[in-house]
CSV table of C-alpha atoms in Angstrom, one decimal:
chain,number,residue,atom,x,y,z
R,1415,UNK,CA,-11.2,19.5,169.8
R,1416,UNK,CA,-11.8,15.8,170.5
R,1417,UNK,CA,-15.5,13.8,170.3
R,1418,UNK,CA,-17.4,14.3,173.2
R,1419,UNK,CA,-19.9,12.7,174.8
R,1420,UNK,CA,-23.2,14.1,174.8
R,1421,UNK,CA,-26.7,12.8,175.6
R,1422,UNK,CA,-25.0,8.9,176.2
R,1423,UNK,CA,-23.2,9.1,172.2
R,1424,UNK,CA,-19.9,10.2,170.9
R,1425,UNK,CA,-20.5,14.1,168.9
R,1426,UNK,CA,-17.7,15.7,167.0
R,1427,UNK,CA,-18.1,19.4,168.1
R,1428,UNK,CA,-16.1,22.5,167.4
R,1429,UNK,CA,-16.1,25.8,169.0
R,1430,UNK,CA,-15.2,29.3,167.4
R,1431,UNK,CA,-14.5,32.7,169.2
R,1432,UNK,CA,-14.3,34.0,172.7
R,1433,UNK,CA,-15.7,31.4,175.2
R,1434,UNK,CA,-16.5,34.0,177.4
R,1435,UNK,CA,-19.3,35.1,175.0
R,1436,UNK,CA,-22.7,34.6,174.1
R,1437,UNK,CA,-23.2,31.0,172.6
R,1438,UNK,CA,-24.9,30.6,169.0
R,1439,UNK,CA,-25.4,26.6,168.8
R,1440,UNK,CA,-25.4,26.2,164.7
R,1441,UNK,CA,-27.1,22.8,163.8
R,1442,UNK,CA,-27.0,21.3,160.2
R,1443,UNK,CA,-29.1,19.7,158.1
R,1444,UNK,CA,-29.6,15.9,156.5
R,1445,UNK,CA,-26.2,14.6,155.5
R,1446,UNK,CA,-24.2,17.2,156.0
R,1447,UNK,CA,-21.1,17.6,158.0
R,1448,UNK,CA,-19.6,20.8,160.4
R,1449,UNK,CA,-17.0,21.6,157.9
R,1450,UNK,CA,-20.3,22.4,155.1
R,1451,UNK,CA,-20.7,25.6,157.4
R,1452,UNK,CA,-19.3,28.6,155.4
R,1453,UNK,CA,-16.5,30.1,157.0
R,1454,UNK,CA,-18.0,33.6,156.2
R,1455,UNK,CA,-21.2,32.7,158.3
R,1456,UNK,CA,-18.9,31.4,161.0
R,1457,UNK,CA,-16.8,34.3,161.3
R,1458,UNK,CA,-19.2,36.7,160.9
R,1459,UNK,CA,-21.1,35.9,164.0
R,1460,UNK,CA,-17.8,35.1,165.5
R,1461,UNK,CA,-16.8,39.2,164.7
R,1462,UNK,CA,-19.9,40.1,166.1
R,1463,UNK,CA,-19.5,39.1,169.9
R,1464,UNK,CA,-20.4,35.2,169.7
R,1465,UNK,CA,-19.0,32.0,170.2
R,1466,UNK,CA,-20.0,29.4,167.8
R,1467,UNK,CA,-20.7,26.0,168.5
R,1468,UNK,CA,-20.7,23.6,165.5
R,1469,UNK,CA,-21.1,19.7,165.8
R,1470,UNK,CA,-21.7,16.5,163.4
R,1471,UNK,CA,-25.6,15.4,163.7
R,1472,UNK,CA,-25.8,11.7,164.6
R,1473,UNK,CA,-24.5,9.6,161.6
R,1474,UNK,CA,-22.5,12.0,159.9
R,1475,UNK,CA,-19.0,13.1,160.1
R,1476,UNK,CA,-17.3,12.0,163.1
R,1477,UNK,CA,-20.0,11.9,165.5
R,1478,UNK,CA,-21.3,8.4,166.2
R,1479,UNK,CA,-23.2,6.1,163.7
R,1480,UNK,CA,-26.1,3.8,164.4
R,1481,UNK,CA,-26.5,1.0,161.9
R,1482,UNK,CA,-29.1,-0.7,162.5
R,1483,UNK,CA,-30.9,1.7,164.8
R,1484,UNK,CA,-34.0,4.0,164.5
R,1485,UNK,CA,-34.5,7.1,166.0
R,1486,UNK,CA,-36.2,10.7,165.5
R,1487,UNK,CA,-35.8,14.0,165.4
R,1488,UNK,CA,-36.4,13.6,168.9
R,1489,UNK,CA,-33.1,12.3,169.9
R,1490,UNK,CA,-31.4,14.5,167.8
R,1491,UNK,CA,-32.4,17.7,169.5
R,1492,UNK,CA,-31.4,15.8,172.6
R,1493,UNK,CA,-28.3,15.1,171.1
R,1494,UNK,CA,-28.1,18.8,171.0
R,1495,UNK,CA,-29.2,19.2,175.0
R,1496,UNK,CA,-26.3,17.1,175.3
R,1497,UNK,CA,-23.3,19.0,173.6
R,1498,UNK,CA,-24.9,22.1,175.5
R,1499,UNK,CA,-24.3,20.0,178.8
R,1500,UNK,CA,-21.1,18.6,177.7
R,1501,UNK,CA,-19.9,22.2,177.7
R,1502,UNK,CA,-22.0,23.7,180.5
R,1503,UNK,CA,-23.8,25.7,178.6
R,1504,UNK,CA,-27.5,26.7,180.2
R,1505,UNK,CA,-28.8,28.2,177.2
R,1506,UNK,CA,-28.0,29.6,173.6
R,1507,UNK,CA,-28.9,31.4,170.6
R,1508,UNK,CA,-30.0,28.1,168.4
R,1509,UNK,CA,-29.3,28.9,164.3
R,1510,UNK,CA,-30.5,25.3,162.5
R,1511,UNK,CA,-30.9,24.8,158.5
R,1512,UNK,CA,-33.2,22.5,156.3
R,1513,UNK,CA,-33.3,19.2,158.8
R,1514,UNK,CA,-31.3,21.5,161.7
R,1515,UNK,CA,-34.2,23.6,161.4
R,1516,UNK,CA,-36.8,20.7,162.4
R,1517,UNK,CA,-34.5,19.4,165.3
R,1518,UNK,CA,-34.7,23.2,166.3
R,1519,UNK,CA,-38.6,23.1,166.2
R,1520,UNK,CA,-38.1,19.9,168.6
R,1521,UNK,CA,-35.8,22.1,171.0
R,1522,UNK,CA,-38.1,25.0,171.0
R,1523,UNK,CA,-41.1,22.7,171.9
R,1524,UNK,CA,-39.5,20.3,173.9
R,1525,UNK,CA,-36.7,22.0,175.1
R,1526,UNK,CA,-37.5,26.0,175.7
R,1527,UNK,CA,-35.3,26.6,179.0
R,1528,UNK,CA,-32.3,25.8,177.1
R,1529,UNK,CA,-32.9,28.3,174.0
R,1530,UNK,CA,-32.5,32.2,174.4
R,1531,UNK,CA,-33.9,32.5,170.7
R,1532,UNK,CA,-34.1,30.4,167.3
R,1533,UNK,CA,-33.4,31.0,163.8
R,1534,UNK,CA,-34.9,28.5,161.5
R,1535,UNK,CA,-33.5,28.5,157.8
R,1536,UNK,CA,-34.8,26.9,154.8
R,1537,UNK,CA,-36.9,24.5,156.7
R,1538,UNK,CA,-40.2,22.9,157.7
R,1539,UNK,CA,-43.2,22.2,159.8
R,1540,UNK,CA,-43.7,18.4,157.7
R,1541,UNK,CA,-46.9,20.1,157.3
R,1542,UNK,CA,-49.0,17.2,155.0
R,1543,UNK,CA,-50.3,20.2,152.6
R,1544,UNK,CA,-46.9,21.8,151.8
R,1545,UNK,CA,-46.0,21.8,148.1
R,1546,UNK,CA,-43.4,19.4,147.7
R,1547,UNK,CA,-40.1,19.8,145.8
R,1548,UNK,CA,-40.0,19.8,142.2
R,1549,UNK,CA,-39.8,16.0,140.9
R,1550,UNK,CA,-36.7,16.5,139.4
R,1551,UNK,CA,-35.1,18.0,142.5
R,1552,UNK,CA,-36.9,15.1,144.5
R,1553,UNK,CA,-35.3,13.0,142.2
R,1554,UNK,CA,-31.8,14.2,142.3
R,1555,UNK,CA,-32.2,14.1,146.0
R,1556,UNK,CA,-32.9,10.6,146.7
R,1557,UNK,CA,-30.7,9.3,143.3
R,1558,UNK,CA,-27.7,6.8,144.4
R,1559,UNK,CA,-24.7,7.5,143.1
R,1560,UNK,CA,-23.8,5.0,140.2
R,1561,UNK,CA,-20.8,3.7,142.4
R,1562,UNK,CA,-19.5,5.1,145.7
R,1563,UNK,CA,-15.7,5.7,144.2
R,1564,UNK,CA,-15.1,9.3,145.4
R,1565,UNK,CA,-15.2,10.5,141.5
R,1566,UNK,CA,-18.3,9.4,141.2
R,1567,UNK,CA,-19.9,10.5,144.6
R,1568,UNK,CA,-18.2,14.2,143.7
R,1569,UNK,CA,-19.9,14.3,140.7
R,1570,UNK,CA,-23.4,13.1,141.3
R,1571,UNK,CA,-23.6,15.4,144.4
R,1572,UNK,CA,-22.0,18.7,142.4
R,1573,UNK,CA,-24.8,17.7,139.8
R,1574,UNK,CA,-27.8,17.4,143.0
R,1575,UNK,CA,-26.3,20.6,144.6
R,1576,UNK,CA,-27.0,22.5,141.0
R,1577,UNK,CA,-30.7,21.3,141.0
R,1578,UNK,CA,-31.3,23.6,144.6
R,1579,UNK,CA,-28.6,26.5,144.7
R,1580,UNK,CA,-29.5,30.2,144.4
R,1581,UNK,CA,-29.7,31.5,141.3
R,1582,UNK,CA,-28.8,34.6,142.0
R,1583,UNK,CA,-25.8,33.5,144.5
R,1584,UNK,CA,-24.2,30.6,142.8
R,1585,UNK,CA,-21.7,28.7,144.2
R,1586,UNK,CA,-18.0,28.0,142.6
R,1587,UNK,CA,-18.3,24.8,140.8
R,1588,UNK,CA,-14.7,24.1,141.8
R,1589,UNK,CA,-14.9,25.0,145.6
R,1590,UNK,CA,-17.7,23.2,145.9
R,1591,UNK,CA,-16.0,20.0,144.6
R,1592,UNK,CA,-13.1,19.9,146.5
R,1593,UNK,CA,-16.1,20.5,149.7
R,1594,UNK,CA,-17.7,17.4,148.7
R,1595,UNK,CA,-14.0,15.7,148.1
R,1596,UNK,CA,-13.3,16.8,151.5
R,1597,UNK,CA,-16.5,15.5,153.4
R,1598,UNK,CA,-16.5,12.1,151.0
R,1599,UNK,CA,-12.3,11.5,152.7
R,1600,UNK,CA,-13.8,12.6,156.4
R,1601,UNK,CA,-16.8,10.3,156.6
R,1602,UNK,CA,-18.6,9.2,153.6
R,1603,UNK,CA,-21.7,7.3,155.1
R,1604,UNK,CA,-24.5,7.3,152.9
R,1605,UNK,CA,-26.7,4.8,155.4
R,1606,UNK,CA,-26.3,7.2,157.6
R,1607,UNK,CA,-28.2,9.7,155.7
R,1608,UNK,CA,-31.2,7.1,155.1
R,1609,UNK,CA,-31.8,7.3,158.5
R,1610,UNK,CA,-31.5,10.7,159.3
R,1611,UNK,CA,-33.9,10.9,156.3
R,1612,UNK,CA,-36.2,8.3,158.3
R,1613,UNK,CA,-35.4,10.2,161.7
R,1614,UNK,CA,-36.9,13.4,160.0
R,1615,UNK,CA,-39.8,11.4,158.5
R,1616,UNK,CA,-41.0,9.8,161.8
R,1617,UNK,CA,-41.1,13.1,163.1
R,1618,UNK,CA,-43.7,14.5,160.9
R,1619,UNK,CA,-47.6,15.3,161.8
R,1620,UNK,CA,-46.5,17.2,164.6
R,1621,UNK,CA,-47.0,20.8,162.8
R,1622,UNK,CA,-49.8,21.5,165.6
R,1623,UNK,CA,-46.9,21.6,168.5
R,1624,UNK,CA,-45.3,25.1,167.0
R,1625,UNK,CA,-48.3,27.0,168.6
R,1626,UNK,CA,-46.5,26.1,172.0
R,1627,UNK,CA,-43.7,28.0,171.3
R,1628,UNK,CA,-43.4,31.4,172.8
R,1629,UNK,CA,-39.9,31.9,172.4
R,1630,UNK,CA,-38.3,34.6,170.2
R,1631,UNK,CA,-38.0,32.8,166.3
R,1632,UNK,CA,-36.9,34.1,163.2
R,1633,UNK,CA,-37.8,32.3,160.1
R,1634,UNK,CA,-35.3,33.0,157.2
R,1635,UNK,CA,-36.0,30.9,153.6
R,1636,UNK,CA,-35.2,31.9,149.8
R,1637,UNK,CA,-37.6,32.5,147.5
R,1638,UNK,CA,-35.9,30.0,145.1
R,1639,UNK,CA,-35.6,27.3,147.2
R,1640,UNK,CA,-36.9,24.5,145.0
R,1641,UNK,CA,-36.0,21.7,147.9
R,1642,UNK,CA,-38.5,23.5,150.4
R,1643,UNK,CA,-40.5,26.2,148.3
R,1644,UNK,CA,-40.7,29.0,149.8
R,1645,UNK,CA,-44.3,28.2,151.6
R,1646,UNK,CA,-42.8,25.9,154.3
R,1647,UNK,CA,-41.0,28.7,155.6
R,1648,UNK,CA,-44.5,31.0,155.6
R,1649,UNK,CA,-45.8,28.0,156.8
R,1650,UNK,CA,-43.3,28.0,159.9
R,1651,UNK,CA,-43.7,31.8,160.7
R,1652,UNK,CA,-47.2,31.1,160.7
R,1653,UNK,CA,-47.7,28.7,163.6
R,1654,UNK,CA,-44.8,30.1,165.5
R,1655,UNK,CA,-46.7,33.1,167.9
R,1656,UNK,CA,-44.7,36.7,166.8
R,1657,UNK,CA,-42.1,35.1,164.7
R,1658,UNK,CA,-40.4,37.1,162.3
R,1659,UNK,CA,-40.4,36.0,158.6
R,1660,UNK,CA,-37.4,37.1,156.2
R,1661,UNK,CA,-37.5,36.0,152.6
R,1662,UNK,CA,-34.4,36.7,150.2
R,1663,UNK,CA,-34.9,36.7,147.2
R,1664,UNK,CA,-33.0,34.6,144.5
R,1665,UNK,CA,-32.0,31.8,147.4
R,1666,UNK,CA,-32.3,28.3,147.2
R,1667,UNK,CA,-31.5,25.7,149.2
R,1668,UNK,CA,-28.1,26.8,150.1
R,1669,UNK,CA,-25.3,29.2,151.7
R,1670,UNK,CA,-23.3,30.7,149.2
R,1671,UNK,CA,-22.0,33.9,147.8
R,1672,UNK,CA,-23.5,37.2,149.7
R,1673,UNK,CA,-26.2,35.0,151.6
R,1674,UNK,CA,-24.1,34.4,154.8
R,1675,UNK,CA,-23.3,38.0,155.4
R,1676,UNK,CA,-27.0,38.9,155.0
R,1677,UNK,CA,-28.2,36.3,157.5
R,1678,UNK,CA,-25.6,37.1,160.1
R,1679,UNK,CA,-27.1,40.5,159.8
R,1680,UNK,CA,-30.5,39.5,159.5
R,1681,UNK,CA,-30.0,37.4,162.7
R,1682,UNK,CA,-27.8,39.7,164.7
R,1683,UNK,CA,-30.6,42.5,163.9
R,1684,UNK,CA,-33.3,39.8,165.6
R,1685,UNK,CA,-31.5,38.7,168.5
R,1686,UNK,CA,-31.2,42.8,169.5
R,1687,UNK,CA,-34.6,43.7,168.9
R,1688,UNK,CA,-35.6,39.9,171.0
């Protein structure tokens, strides 16, 4: 479907499955663009009685981009009010990952009326004591590319995606090319993720507003996750009142193989017990 606008900015959004059904809003993390959702996660909570909502964040994709502009995790959870608006929707199952996870904190805290129930996913609180990532993921993480030719950009992000995948669920190093060939030709935008980056690091030192939240939350996070160890999601499920904590082991920092059928479970299993 077309751009849209939501909260006063142009979004990209795209909507799977019966409209007539129960909205899960699926938010993604820093950098990363609607098509990086796995179709298997997708259709599987498509085949399970949902319609799935999928957007570009702010500076990725097609959604707008704001050169020269700050802005916080705060507006991008408003950014996510607004596509709810833009499509009347009063309130939906929220599913967010690594910096989708954070804008869902922001929603649940900020926002409440407008979430039925939240799934965060290899996330964080931005809690100050948290072990960090391992300094040669950290590294690999905030590397530039030698050049910005799309060669180039494939390979240097193929080579970052290797330092946080799941060993025990690794991804097809040729599918997972052509996915980073495919979101380099759609919008390749690399200031964009500097700020989103900033956006995630103004919102920090707020870890003390998750003990506001009383609505339903499911904290999901690998054991293997060497982005986010595995103690930022404890740390979530923690602070959150009743939230459930799943870990799985041999995950990283990424949705590949078996994981997305397990999660779709995990989380269709939480929504009917919330």
């Amino acid at each position: 479907m077309p751009a849209m606008i939501a909260n006063r900015i142009t979004i990209e959004v795209e909507q799977h499955g019966d409209k007539g059904n129960p909205v899960m809003l699926l938010i993604r993390g820093l950098g990363s663009q609607l098509i990086h959702w796995p179709d298997a996660l997708i259709d599987g909570f498509v085949q399970r009685g949902f319609h799935v909502v999928t957007f570009d964040n702010r500076d990725t994709g097609l959604s707008q981009k704001f050169a020269g502009v700050a802005y916080s995790t705060d507006d991008m959870a408003l950014d996510a009010v607004g596509v709810l608006d833009a499509l009347e929707i009063a309130r939906a199952h929220v599913f967010g990952i690594s910096m989708g996870g954070m804008i869902t904190q922001r929603l649940l805290v900020d926002h409440a009326d407008r979430v039925l129930n939240a799934t965060i996913v290899m996330s964080s609180s931005g809690a100050d004591d948290l072990p960090p990532a391992k300094p040669k993921v950290w590294e690999l993480m905030r590397q530039e590319p030698a050049s910005h030719d799309r060669a180039t950009v494939v390979a240097n992000s193929l080579k970052s995606d290797y330092a946080w995948f799941s060993p025990s669920y690794p991804f097809d190093a040729a599918a997972r090319a052509a996915l980073i060939g495919a979101a380099y030709d759609r919008c390749y935008e690399p200031a964009g993720v500097e700020r989103q980056y900033a956006a995630m690091v103004a919102g920090r030192g707020r870890e003390s507003d998750l003990a506001s939240i009383n609505t339903p939350v499911l904290v999901i996070h690998g054991t293997a996750d060497t982005l986010l160890p595995i103690e930022h999601g404890r740390d979530i499920a923690t602070r959150i009142t009743d939230a459930q904590l799943i870990e799985i082991e041999g995950m990283g920092h990424d949705l590949e193989g078996a994981v997305p059928y397990m999660i779709v479970e995990h989380v269709v299993g939480f929504i009917a017990g919330a």
